[in-house]
Coordinates of C-alpha atoms (C1' of nucleotides) in Angstrom, one line a residue:
Chain A
M1306 CA 90.9 -191.0 -99.2
E1307 CA 91.7 -193.3 -96.3
Y1308 CA 94.3 -192.4 -93.6
S1309 CA 96.2 -194.6 -91.4
I1310 CA 96.2 -193.6 -87.7
Q1311 CA 99.4 -191.8 -88.1
K1312 CA 98.5 -189.9 -91.2
M1313 CA 95.6 -188.8 -89.4
A1314 CA 97.6 -187.6 -86.5
Q1315 CA 99.9 -185.7 -88.9
I1316 CA 97.1 -183.9 -90.4
A1317 CA 95.7 -182.9 -87.1
G1318 CA 99.0 -182.4 -85.5
I1319 CA 98.3 -184.7 -82.3
S1320 CA 99.9 -188.1 -81.4
S1321 CA 98.6 -191.6 -82.7
R1322 CA 98.1 -192.2 -78.8
T1323 CA 95.5 -189.3 -78.5
L1324 CA 93.6 -191.1 -81.6
R1325 CA 93.7 -194.2 -80.0
Y1326 CA 92.5 -192.7 -76.7
Y1327 CA 89.6 -191.0 -78.5
D1328 CA 88.5 -194.4 -79.9
E1329 CA 88.9 -195.8 -76.5
I1330 CA 86.5 -193.3 -74.9
G1331 CA 84.1 -193.3 -78.1
L1332 CA 84.8 -189.7 -79.1
L1333 CA 86.1 -190.7 -82.6
K1334 CA 85.9 -194.2 -83.9
P1335 CA 87.8 -194.9 -87.0
A1336 CA 85.6 -195.6 -90.2
R1337 CA 86.6 -199.3 -90.3
I1338 CA 89.2 -201.6 -89.2
N1339 CA 91.2 -203.2 -91.8
S1340 CA 92.1 -206.9 -92.2
S1341 CA 95.2 -206.3 -90.3
G1342 CA 93.4 -204.7 -87.3
Y1343 CA 94.6 -201.3 -88.5
R1344 CA 92.4 -198.2 -87.8
M1345 CA 91.4 -196.6 -91.1
Y1346 CA 89.8 -193.1 -91.1
G1347 CA 87.7 -191.5 -93.8
Q1348 CA 86.6 -188.0 -94.6
N1349 CA 83.9 -188.0 -92.1
E1350 CA 86.4 -188.9 -89.5
V1351 CA 88.8 -185.9 -90.5
D1352 CA 85.8 -183.6 -90.3
R1353 CA 84.7 -184.8 -86.9
L1354 CA 88.1 -184.5 -85.6
Q1355 CA 88.6 -181.1 -86.8
Q1356 CA 85.3 -180.2 -84.7
I1357 CA 86.8 -182.0 -81.9
M1358 CA 90.0 -180.1 -82.1
F1359 CA 88.0 -176.8 -82.2
Y1360 CA 86.2 -177.2 -79.2
R1361 CA 89.2 -178.5 -77.5
E1362 CA 91.0 -175.5 -78.3
L1363 CA 88.5 -173.9 -76.5
G1364 CA 89.0 -175.7 -73.5
F1365 CA 86.0 -177.8 -73.4
S1366 CA 86.6 -181.3 -71.7
L1367 CA 86.4 -184.4 -74.0
D1368 CA 83.1 -185.2 -72.3
R1369 CA 81.4 -182.1 -73.2
I1370 CA 82.9 -182.1 -76.8
N1371 CA 81.2 -185.6 -76.9
D1372 CA 78.0 -184.1 -75.9
I1373 CA 78.1 -181.0 -78.2
L1374 CA 78.9 -183.0 -81.3
S1375 CA 76.5 -186.1 -80.6
S1376 CA 73.4 -184.3 -79.6
P1377 CA 72.1 -182.1 -82.4
A1378 CA 69.7 -180.3 -80.0
F1379 CA 72.7 -179.2 -77.8
D1380 CA 72.7 -175.6 -77.2
S1381 CA 76.1 -174.7 -78.2
R1382 CA 75.5 -171.1 -78.0
K1383 CA 74.7 -171.4 -74.2
A1384 CA 77.5 -173.8 -73.6
L1385 CA 80.1 -171.3 -75.3
E1386 CA 78.7 -168.5 -73.2
E1387 CA 78.8 -170.5 -69.9
H1388 CA 82.0 -171.5 -71.0
R1389 CA 83.3 -167.8 -71.5
E1390 CA 82.0 -167.1 -68.1
Q1391 CA 84.2 -169.9 -66.6
L1392 CA 87.3 -168.7 -68.6
L1393 CA 86.8 -165.2 -67.1
L1394 CA 86.7 -166.5 -63.7
K1395 CA 89.7 -168.3 -64.2
R1396 CA 91.5 -165.4 -65.6
A1397 CA 90.3 -163.3 -62.6
K1398 CA 91.7 -166.0 -60.2
L1399 CA 95.2 -165.9 -62.4
D1400 CA 95.2 -162.0 -62.1
L1401 CA 94.8 -162.5 -58.3
L1402 CA 97.8 -164.9 -58.5
I1403 CA 99.9 -162.7 -60.5
A1404 CA 99.3 -159.6 -58.3
N1405 CA 100.3 -161.6 -55.1
V1406 CA 103.4 -162.9 -56.7
E1407 CA 104.5 -159.5 -57.7
K1408 CA 103.6 -158.4 -54.3
T1409 CA 105.8 -160.9 -52.9
I1410 CA 108.7 -160.2 -55.2
C1411 CA 108.3 -156.4 -54.0
Y1412 CA 108.3 -157.5 -50.6
K1413 CA 111.6 -159.3 -51.2
E1414 CA 113.0 -156.6 -53.1
G1415 CA 112.3 -154.4 -50.2
R1416 CA 114.8 -156.4 -48.3
I1417 CA 112.8 -157.1 -45.2
K1418 CA 114.7 -159.6 -44.0
T1419 CA 113.1 -160.1 -40.4
M1420 CA 109.3 -160.7 -41.1
S1421 CA 107.7 -162.0 -38.0
D1422 CA 105.8 -165.3 -38.2
E1423 CA 102.8 -163.5 -37.0
E1424 CA 102.9 -161.1 -40.0
K1425 CA 103.1 -163.9 -42.3
F1426 CA 100.3 -165.6 -40.6
E1427 CA 98.2 -162.3 -40.7
G1428 CA 98.7 -162.1 -44.4
F1429 CA 97.9 -165.7 -44.9
K1430 CA 94.8 -165.6 -42.9
Q1431 CA 93.7 -162.5 -44.9
K1432 CA 94.2 -164.4 -48.1
L1433 CA 92.3 -167.4 -46.5
V1434 CA 89.3 -165.3 -45.9
E1435 CA 89.4 -163.9 -49.3
D1436 CA 89.5 -167.2 -50.7
N1437 CA 86.6 -168.4 -48.7
E1438 CA 84.7 -165.5 -49.8
E1439 CA 85.5 -166.4 -53.5
K1440 CA 84.6 -170.0 -53.0
Y1441 CA 81.3 -169.0 -51.1
G1442 CA 80.7 -166.5 -53.8
E1443 CA 81.0 -169.2 -56.5
E1444 CA 78.7 -171.6 -54.7
I1445 CA 76.1 -169.0 -54.5
R1446 CA 76.4 -168.2 -58.2
A1447 CA 76.2 -171.9 -59.0
K1448 CA 73.1 -172.0 -56.9
Y1449 CA 71.3 -169.0 -57.8
G1450 CA 72.6 -167.9 -61.0
E1451 CA 72.7 -164.3 -62.3
N1452 CA 71.2 -162.5 -59.5
T1453 CA 74.3 -162.6 -57.5
I1454 CA 76.7 -162.2 -60.3
N1455 CA 76.1 -158.5 -59.9
E1456 CA 77.4 -158.7 -56.4
A1457 CA 80.3 -160.1 -57.6
N1458 CA 80.7 -157.4 -60.2
N1459 CA 80.2 -154.9 -57.5
K1460 CA 83.3 -156.3 -55.8
L1461 CA 85.3 -155.9 -59.3
L1462 CA 83.9 -152.4 -59.4
G1463 CA 85.1 -151.8 -56.2
M1464 CA 88.6 -152.8 -57.4
S1465 CA 88.5 -150.9 -60.5
Q1466 CA 87.6 -148.1 -58.8
E1467 CA 90.4 -148.4 -56.3
N1468 CA 92.8 -149.0 -59.3
F1469 CA 91.5 -145.8 -60.9
E1470 CA 92.0 -143.9 -57.8
K1471 CA 95.5 -145.1 -57.5
A1472 CA 96.1 -144.3 -61.1
A1473 CA 94.8 -140.7 -60.6
Q1474 CA 97.2 -140.1 -57.6
L1475 CA 100.0 -141.4 -59.6
E1476 CA 99.1 -139.1 -62.3
A1477 CA 99.4 -136.3 -60.0
E1478 CA 102.7 -137.4 -58.9
I1479 CA 103.9 -137.7 -62.4
K1480 CA 102.7 -134.3 -63.4
S1481 CA 104.4 -132.6 -60.3
T1482 CA 107.7 -134.6 -60.7
L1483 CA 107.7 -133.8 -64.5
T1484 CA 107.4 -130.2 -63.7
E1485 CA 110.3 -130.4 -61.6
A1486 CA 112.4 -132.3 -63.7
F1487 CA 111.6 -130.2 -66.8
K1488 CA 113.6 -127.7 -65.0
T1489 CA 116.9 -129.7 -65.0
G1490 CA 116.6 -129.8 -68.9
N1491 CA 118.1 -133.5 -68.7
P1492 CA 115.9 -136.4 -69.3
A1493 CA 118.7 -138.5 -67.7
S1494 CA 118.5 -136.7 -64.4
P1495 CA 117.4 -138.7 -61.5
L1496 CA 114.1 -136.5 -61.3
A1497 CA 113.4 -137.2 -65.0
Q1498 CA 113.9 -140.8 -64.1
K1499 CA 111.8 -140.9 -61.1
A1500 CA 109.0 -139.4 -63.6
A1501 CA 109.6 -142.2 -66.0
S1502 CA 109.3 -144.7 -63.2
L1503 CA 106.2 -143.4 -61.9
H1504 CA 104.9 -143.5 -65.4
K1505 CA 105.6 -147.1 -65.5
D1506 CA 103.6 -147.6 -62.4
W1507 CA 100.9 -145.6 -63.9
I1508 CA 100.9 -147.8 -67.1
C1509 CA 100.7 -150.9 -64.8
C1510 CA 97.2 -149.7 -63.5
Y1511 CA 96.0 -150.2 -67.1
W1512 CA 98.0 -152.5 -68.7
K1513 CA 97.8 -156.3 -68.6
K1514 CA 101.6 -156.7 -69.2
Y1515 CA 104.3 -154.4 -68.8
T1516 CA 107.5 -154.4 -71.1
K1517 CA 110.0 -151.9 -71.5
E1518 CA 109.6 -152.1 -75.4
A1519 CA 105.8 -151.3 -75.0
H1520 CA 106.5 -148.5 -72.6
A1521 CA 108.9 -146.8 -75.1
G1522 CA 106.5 -147.4 -77.8
L1523 CA 103.9 -145.7 -76.0
A1524 CA 106.2 -142.8 -75.2
R1525 CA 106.8 -142.5 -78.9
I1526 CA 103.2 -142.5 -79.7
Y1527 CA 102.4 -140.0 -77.0
V1528 CA 104.0 -137.2 -78.9
G1529 CA 102.2 -137.6 -81.8
D1530 CA 98.8 -137.9 -79.9
E1531 CA 97.2 -134.6 -79.3
R1532 CA 95.4 -135.5 -76.3
F1533 CA 98.3 -136.5 -74.3
K1534 CA 100.6 -134.0 -75.7
A1535 CA 98.1 -131.3 -74.9
Y1536 CA 97.8 -132.7 -71.4
Y1537 CA 101.3 -132.6 -70.7
D1538 CA 102.5 -129.7 -72.5
K1539 CA 99.5 -127.6 -70.9
D1540 CA 101.6 -126.0 -68.2
Q1541 CA 105.1 -126.4 -69.8
P1542 CA 105.2 -126.7 -73.5
G1543 CA 108.0 -129.4 -74.4
S1544 CA 107.2 -131.6 -71.5
A1545 CA 105.6 -134.4 -73.6
E1546 CA 108.9 -134.6 -75.5
F1547 CA 110.7 -134.6 -72.3
L1548 CA 108.9 -137.2 -70.9
R1549 CA 109.3 -139.2 -73.9
D1550 CA 113.0 -139.0 -73.8
A1551 CA 113.0 -139.8 -70.2
I1552 CA 110.8 -142.7 -70.7
L1553 CA 113.1 -143.9 -73.7
Q1554 CA 116.3 -143.4 -71.2
F1555 CA 114.4 -145.3 -68.5
T1556 CA 113.7 -148.2 -70.8
G1557 CA 117.1 -148.3 -72.5
Q1558 CA 115.5 -147.5 -75.8
M1559 CA 117.7 -144.8 -76.9
E1560 CA 119.2 -145.4 -80.3
Chain B
M80 CA 101.4 -176.6 -28.0
E81 CA 100.8 -180.0 -29.7
Y82 CA 98.3 -180.3 -32.2
S83 CA 96.3 -183.4 -33.7
I84 CA 96.1 -183.6 -37.3
Q85 CA 92.5 -182.2 -37.4
K86 CA 93.3 -179.3 -35.3
M87 CA 96.3 -178.7 -37.6
A88 CA 93.9 -178.9 -40.5
Q89 CA 91.6 -176.6 -39.0
I90 CA 94.1 -173.9 -38.4
A91 CA 95.3 -174.2 -41.9
G92 CA 91.9 -174.6 -43.5
I93 CA 92.7 -177.5 -45.0
S94 CA 91.7 -181.4 -44.9
S95 CA 93.3 -183.9 -42.8
R96 CA 93.7 -186.0 -45.9
T97 CA 95.9 -183.2 -47.4
L98 CA 98.1 -183.4 -44.2
R99 CA 98.6 -187.1 -44.5
Y100 CA 99.3 -186.7 -48.1
Y101 CA 102.0 -184.1 -47.2
D102 CA 103.3 -186.7 -44.8
E103 CA 103.1 -189.4 -47.4
I104 CA 105.3 -187.5 -49.8
G105 CA 107.6 -186.2 -47.2
L106 CA 106.6 -182.5 -47.5
L107 CA 105.5 -182.1 -43.8
K108 CA 106.2 -184.8 -41.4
P109 CA 104.5 -184.7 -38.0
A110 CA 107.0 -183.8 -35.0
R111 CA 106.2 -187.3 -33.6
I112 CA 103.8 -190.1 -33.5
N113 CA 102.2 -190.7 -30.0
S114 CA 101.4 -194.2 -28.5
S115 CA 98.4 -194.8 -30.4
G116 CA 99.9 -194.0 -33.7
Y117 CA 98.4 -190.6 -34.0
R118 CA 100.3 -187.7 -35.9
M119 CA 101.1 -185.0 -33.4
Y120 CA 102.3 -181.7 -34.8
G121 CA 104.3 -178.9 -33.0
Q122 CA 105.1 -175.4 -33.4
N123 CA 107.7 -176.0 -36.1
E124 CA 105.4 -178.0 -38.2
V125 CA 102.5 -175.2 -38.1
D126 CA 105.4 -172.7 -39.2
R127 CA 106.4 -174.8 -42.0
L128 CA 102.7 -175.4 -43.1
Q129 CA 102.1 -171.7 -43.2
Q130 CA 105.1 -171.5 -45.6
I131 CA 103.9 -174.5 -47.8
M132 CA 100.3 -172.7 -47.9
F133 CA 101.9 -169.3 -48.9
Y134 CA 103.7 -170.9 -51.8
R135 CA 100.8 -173.0 -52.7
E136 CA 98.7 -169.9 -52.6
L137 CA 101.1 -168.5 -55.4
G138 CA 100.6 -171.7 -57.5
F139 CA 103.7 -173.5 -56.9
S140 CA 103.6 -177.2 -57.2
L141 CA 104.2 -179.1 -54.2
D142 CA 107.4 -180.5 -55.6
R143 CA 108.9 -177.0 -56.0
I144 CA 107.7 -176.0 -52.7
N145 CA 109.7 -178.7 -51.1
D146 CA 112.7 -177.7 -52.8
I147 CA 112.3 -174.0 -51.8
L148 CA 111.8 -174.9 -48.3
S149 CA 114.4 -177.6 -47.7
S150 CA 117.2 -176.0 -49.7
P151 CA 118.3 -172.8 -47.8
A152 CA 120.4 -171.6 -50.5
F153 CA 117.5 -171.8 -53.0
D154 CA 117.1 -168.5 -54.8
S155 CA 113.4 -167.9 -53.9
R156 CA 113.5 -164.5 -55.6
K157 CA 114.4 -166.1 -59.0
A158 CA 111.8 -168.9 -58.4
L159 CA 109.2 -166.2 -57.8
E160 CA 110.1 -164.2 -60.9
E161 CA 110.4 -167.3 -63.2
H162 CA 106.8 -168.3 -61.8
R163 CA 105.5 -165.0 -62.5
E164 CA 106.6 -165.4 -66.1
Q165 CA 104.7 -168.8 -66.3
L166 CA 101.6 -167.3 -64.9
L167 CA 102.0 -164.4 -67.3
L168 CA 102.2 -166.9 -70.1
K169 CA 99.2 -168.9 -68.9
R170 CA 97.2 -165.8 -68.7
A171 CA 98.1 -164.9 -72.3
K172 CA 97.0 -168.2 -73.5
L173 CA 93.8 -167.6 -71.5
D174 CA 93.3 -164.4 -73.2
L175 CA 93.5 -166.1 -76.6
L176 CA 91.0 -168.7 -75.5
I177 CA 88.7 -166.0 -74.3
A178 CA 89.1 -164.2 -77.6
N179 CA 88.4 -167.2 -79.6
V180 CA 85.3 -168.1 -77.7
E181 CA 84.0 -164.6 -77.9
K182 CA 84.6 -164.6 -81.7
T183 CA 82.8 -167.9 -81.9
I184 CA 79.8 -166.5 -80.0
C185 CA 79.9 -163.5 -82.6
Y186 CA 79.9 -165.9 -85.4
K187 CA 76.8 -168.0 -84.1
E188 CA 75.1 -164.7 -83.3
G189 CA 75.6 -163.6 -86.7
R190 CA 73.4 -166.6 -87.8
I191 CA 75.8 -167.7 -90.5
K192 CA 74.3 -171.2 -90.6
T193 CA 76.4 -172.6 -93.7
M194 CA 79.8 -172.2 -93.0
S195 CA 82.0 -174.5 -94.8
D196 CA 84.2 -177.1 -93.6
E197 CA 87.1 -175.5 -95.2
E198 CA 86.5 -172.1 -93.5
K199 CA 86.6 -174.2 -90.3
F200 CA 89.6 -175.9 -91.2
E201 CA 91.4 -172.7 -92.2
G202 CA 90.6 -170.9 -88.9
F203 CA 91.9 -174.1 -87.1
K204 CA 95.0 -174.5 -89.0
Q205 CA 96.0 -171.0 -88.3
K206 CA 95.4 -171.6 -84.6
L207 CA 97.8 -174.7 -84.9
V208 CA 100.3 -172.7 -86.6
E209 CA 100.1 -170.3 -83.8
D210 CA 100.3 -172.9 -81.3
N211 CA 103.4 -174.3 -82.8
E212 CA 105.3 -171.0 -82.9
E213 CA 104.3 -170.6 -79.2
K214 CA 105.6 -173.9 -78.1
Y215 CA 108.5 -173.2 -80.3
G216 CA 109.1 -169.9 -78.6
E217 CA 108.8 -171.5 -75.3
E218 CA 111.3 -174.1 -76.0
I219 CA 113.9 -171.6 -77.2
R220 CA 113.2 -169.4 -74.0
A221 CA 114.0 -172.2 -72.1
K222 CA 117.1 -173.3 -73.7
Y223 CA 118.5 -169.9 -74.3
G224 CA 117.2 -167.8 -71.7
E225 CA 116.9 -164.0 -71.8
N226 CA 117.8 -163.2 -75.2
T227 CA 114.9 -164.2 -76.8
I228 CA 112.4 -163.1 -74.3
N229 CA 113.1 -159.8 -75.9
E230 CA 111.5 -161.2 -79.2
A231 CA 108.4 -162.5 -77.3
N232 CA 108.1 -159.2 -75.9
N233 CA 108.3 -157.6 -79.3
K234 CA 105.2 -159.5 -80.1
L235 CA 103.5 -158.7 -77.2
L236 CA 104.3 -154.8 -78.1
G237 CA 102.9 -155.5 -81.4
M238 CA 99.7 -156.5 -79.7
S239 CA 99.9 -153.4 -77.6
Q240 CA 100.4 -151.1 -80.4
E241 CA 97.6 -152.7 -82.4
N242 CA 95.4 -152.4 -79.2
F243 CA 96.5 -148.8 -79.0
E244 CA 95.7 -148.3 -82.6
K245 CA 92.4 -149.8 -82.3
A246 CA 91.6 -147.7 -79.1
A247 CA 92.7 -144.4 -81.2
Q248 CA 90.4 -145.2 -84.1
L249 CA 87.5 -145.8 -81.5
E250 CA 88.4 -142.6 -79.7
A251 CA 87.9 -140.7 -82.9
E252 CA 84.7 -142.5 -83.7
I253 CA 83.4 -141.8 -80.2
K254 CA 84.2 -138.1 -80.8
S255 CA 82.4 -137.7 -84.0
T256 CA 79.5 -139.7 -82.9
L257 CA 79.4 -137.7 -79.7
T258 CA 79.4 -134.4 -81.6
E259 CA 76.5 -135.4 -83.7
A260 CA 74.5 -136.8 -80.5
F261 CA 75.1 -133.8 -78.6
K262 CA 72.9 -131.7 -81.0
T263 CA 69.9 -134.2 -80.5
G264 CA 70.2 -133.0 -76.7
N265 CA 69.1 -136.6 -75.5
P266 CA 71.3 -138.9 -74.1
A267 CA 68.8 -141.6 -74.6
S268 CA 68.7 -141.0 -78.4
P269 CA 69.9 -143.9 -80.7
L270 CA 73.0 -141.9 -81.7
A271 CA 74.1 -141.1 -78.0
Q272 CA 73.6 -144.7 -77.2
K273 CA 75.8 -145.5 -80.2
A274 CA 78.5 -143.2 -78.6
A275 CA 78.0 -145.0 -75.5
S276 CA 78.4 -148.4 -77.0
L277 CA 81.5 -147.3 -78.7
H278 CA 82.8 -146.0 -75.4
K279 CA 82.2 -149.5 -74.0
D280 CA 84.3 -150.9 -76.8
W281 CA 87.1 -148.3 -76.0
I282 CA 87.2 -149.3 -72.4
C283 CA 87.6 -152.8 -73.4
C284 CA 90.7 -151.9 -74.9
Y285 CA 92.1 -151.2 -71.4
W286 CA 90.0 -153.0 -69.1
K287 CA 90.5 -156.6 -68.1
K288 CA 86.9 -157.1 -67.4
Y289 CA 84.1 -155.0 -68.5
T290 CA 80.8 -154.7 -66.3
K291 CA 78.1 -152.3 -66.6
E292 CA 78.5 -151.0 -63.2
A293 CA 82.2 -150.2 -63.5
H294 CA 81.1 -148.4 -66.8
A295 CA 78.8 -146.4 -65.2
G296 CA 81.2 -145.5 -62.2
L297 CA 83.9 -144.4 -64.6
A298 CA 81.2 -142.0 -66.4
R299 CA 80.6 -140.5 -63.1
I300 CA 84.2 -140.1 -62.4
Y301 CA 84.7 -138.6 -65.9
V302 CA 82.8 -135.4 -65.2
G303 CA 85.0 -134.9 -62.0
D304 CA 88.1 -135.4 -63.8
E305 CA 89.7 -132.5 -65.5
R306 CA 91.5 -134.3 -67.9
F307 CA 88.7 -136.1 -69.5
K308 CA 86.2 -133.4 -68.9
A309 CA 88.6 -130.8 -70.6
Y310 CA 89.0 -133.5 -73.5
Y311 CA 85.3 -134.1 -74.3
D312 CA 84.2 -130.3 -73.5
K313 CA 86.8 -129.0 -75.8
D314 CA 84.8 -128.6 -78.7
Q315 CA 81.3 -128.5 -77.3
P316 CA 81.0 -127.6 -73.7
G317 CA 78.5 -129.9 -71.9
S318 CA 79.8 -133.1 -73.9
A319 CA 81.3 -134.8 -70.9
E320 CA 78.0 -134.7 -68.9
F321 CA 76.2 -135.6 -71.9
L322 CA 78.3 -138.7 -72.4
R323 CA 77.9 -139.6 -68.8
D324 CA 74.3 -139.3 -69.0
A325 CA 74.4 -141.4 -72.4
I326 CA 76.6 -144.3 -70.6
L327 CA 74.2 -144.2 -67.4
Q328 CA 71.5 -144.9 -69.8
F329 CA 73.3 -147.4 -71.8
T330 CA 74.3 -149.2 -68.7
G331 CA 70.9 -149.0 -67.0
Q332 CA 72.3 -147.2 -64.0
M333 CA 69.8 -144.2 -64.0
E334 CA 68.6 -143.9 -60.5
Chain C
dT329 C1' 78.4 -200.7 -22.2
dT330 C1' 77.3 -198.0 -25.7
dA331 C1' 77.7 -194.4 -28.6
dC332 C1' 80.3 -191.2 -31.0
dA333 C1' 83.9 -188.3 -32.2
dG334 C1' 88.4 -188.9 -33.6
dG335 C1' 92.6 -191.5 -35.4
dT336 C1' 95.0 -195.1 -38.6
dT337 C1' 96.4 -197.5 -43.4
dA338 C1' 95.1 -198.8 -47.9
dA339 C1' 93.4 -198.4 -52.3
dC340 C1' 90.4 -196.3 -56.3
dG341 C1' 89.4 -192.3 -58.8
dC342 C1' 89.6 -188.0 -61.7
dA343 C1' 91.6 -186.0 -67.1
dG344 C1' 94.2 -186.6 -70.9
dC345 C1' 97.3 -188.4 -72.5
dG346 C1' 103.0 -189.9 -72.6
dT347 C1' 105.4 -193.8 -72.1
dC348 C1' 107.3 -198.4 -72.0
dA349 C1' 106.5 -203.5 -72.8
dA350 C1' 105.5 -206.9 -76.1
dG351 C1' 104.4 -208.3 -80.0
dG352 C1' 102.1 -208.5 -85.2
dT353 C1' 102.4 -206.6 -90.4
dC354 C1' 104.3 -204.8 -94.5
dA355 C1' 107.6 -203.6 -98.1
dA356 C1' 112.3 -203.3 -99.7
dG357 C1' 116.9 -205.2 -100.0
dG358 C1' 120.6 -208.8 -99.5
Chain D
dC164 C1' 114.3 -216.8 -97.4
dC165 C1' 115.8 -213.7 -94.1
dT166 C1' 116.6 -209.2 -92.1
dT167 C1' 115.6 -204.7 -91.1
dG168 C1' 112.9 -201.0 -90.3
dA169 C1' 108.8 -198.5 -90.1
dC170 C1' 104.0 -198.7 -88.8
dC171 C1' 100.3 -200.9 -86.5
dT172 C1' 98.0 -203.5 -82.2
dT173 C1' 96.5 -204.1 -77.0
dG174 C1' 97.7 -203.6 -72.2
dA175 C1' 99.0 -201.1 -68.4
dC176 C1' 101.6 -197.9 -65.3
dG177 C1' 102.5 -193.0 -64.5
dC178 C1' 101.4 -188.0 -63.8
dT179 C1' 98.9 -184.0 -59.9
dG180 C1' 96.7 -183.3 -55.6
dC181 C1' 94.2 -184.6 -53.0
dG182 C1' 88.4 -186.5 -52.2
dT183 C1' 86.3 -190.5 -50.9
dT184 C1' 85.0 -195.0 -49.4
dA185 C1' 86.4 -199.0 -46.8
dA186 C1' 87.6 -201.5 -42.6
dC187 C1' 89.3 -200.9 -38.4
dC188 C1' 91.4 -198.9 -33.8
dT189 C1' 91.2 -195.4 -29.7
dG190 C1' 89.3 -192.3 -26.1
dT191 C1' 86.0 -190.3 -23.4
dA192 C1' 81.3 -188.9 -21.9
dA193 C1' 76.8 -190.9 -20.6

DNA sequence: TTACAGGTTAACGCAGCGTCAAGGTCAAGG
DNA sequence: CCTTGACCTTGACGCTGCGTTAACCTGTAA
C-alpha cells in the first residue's frame, strides 16, 4: 500500500503541509520519491506517523519526538514522567490565572468604580512578588531536583489547608442558614436561596468547574447518599430534601 | 517624574526590550523623546503600563489589551468572562493531556511489551475523534453562542457524575477495607495500607493536585472534624484515628 | 582621555505550521 | 490536441512576544 501525501494526511487527520514540514525537519521522510517528484509513503511511514501523532498528542515538541523515536535507548518512561511534571506545573499556573480572572470579575461585579491607582499597583506588586517566587522556585527545582520540590509541595499544602478551612467555614454557614431557611418551609425563599448560593461557593472549593447542571445533579444525588443525607438531616429531618429543592430552584433545574 | 526606559522597566519588572517592543506595536508610546533620542516616560505611561501588566497577567494577548485600553466603551466585563471560558477550555484540554500521559505511564509500568500497532492505532483514532468533536463543539459555540454551551456543560456534568460515582465506589471500598484492617489493630498492616491507598485514590477524585503532605494534613484534620469522624467512627469507634495513622504511615509523615 | 553605564535602530531567531505564489503532472472529457 | 481541474512540487513570508547579538551614539565620573 503506497499513499500519496494527501491520502497520508487524510489518514492521520493532518494537513499535507504538516507532512512536508516533517519531511523538511527530518522527522518523517517518505519511503521514496516517484518519477514525478511526488512523496510516496509506505506502511513503515504510517506506523511512524502514528507514533509521532501519539507523542504529539501528549504535547511533546517535535524535537523530542525525534529523539524518542530515533534513539532506541531513550528512556521514554522518564521522559513521560518529566513531561507529566511539566504539565502539572502548567496546570497550576493556569489555575492561578483562572483564579485571578475570577477574582477580577468579582471585583468588577462589586461595582467598585473608584479604585485608586495605588491599590491597583499594590495588588500588582503582590502578584509580581508571587511570580518571582514562582520563577525562583522553578529555577531551584531545575537546578537541585527533587529536594526542593517538597518545598513547593508545602506551599500547595498551605493552599489546600486554606482551601479546606474556607470550605469548613462555608459549611458552617450553610448549616446555620439552612436551619433558618427550613423554618420558612419554602425552598424558593430568599434564605433558602442564600443557602443554595453558599452551597455553590462550597462546591467551588472542591470542583474544578462549576456548572448549574452539575450542581443540580449533585443535589439530586445528595438525597440518595446516606452520608450527606444523614449529615444534613441530623438536626432537622427533611433538611436534605429541602436543600435539594432549594438548589434545584437556585440552578433553575426544576421540571 | 520622568523615567528613562530602564527605570521604567525596573519599576514594572520587565525588560527594556519589551518597552521598545510595546512602543513599536503602538501599545505604549513614551511621553516624549528627548534631545538625544532617548525615550522618556511620564506618570500617564506608568499607569498605562500597570494596566497593561495587569491584563497581561491575566493572559490576554497584547492585541486585546490594546483594544481594552484604547476603547473606553470596551466591555471589559464581557472580555473577562470570555477569557475565563477560554482558560477553562485550556485547562480541560490540559487535564485530558495529563490523564493520557498518566495512562501511558501505567501502561509502560504494566510491562506490556508487545503492544500491537493496531491497539495503538485504535487508541489514537479515538483520540482523534474526540478532538474533532471538541473542535466542532468550539466552532458551534463560536457561531451560536450560549445555547450550545449548555451541551458542553452537560458533557462536563457527565464527567462530574462519573467522577462522583467513582468516588462513591471508592468510598465503599475504603469503608470495607478499613473495617477489616481495623481488626488487625496495626495501621502499618498491609490491609490498613491498602485502605490508605484507596483513600488516596478517593482524594484524587476531588483534589486538583495530590501530595503526600496534603494527604497527611487532611488525615490530621479528619480526626478533628465531626462530620468525617462521625462517618468513619459510626460502625467502629476509633476507625477515624486508625485511618489517620494508616495514612500518616502511608505518606511517611510519622514523626 | 578613557572607561563604563546607559541609550538607539536593525535584524535574526524560536515552534509549528498556515497560507499564498508560481508552477509541473495526470487523467478525463470535448 | 486542448482544456479543465485535482493534486503535486519548492520557496518564502507570517504569526507571538519578545531574547539576543551587532554596531553605534551619549553622558558622566575618574
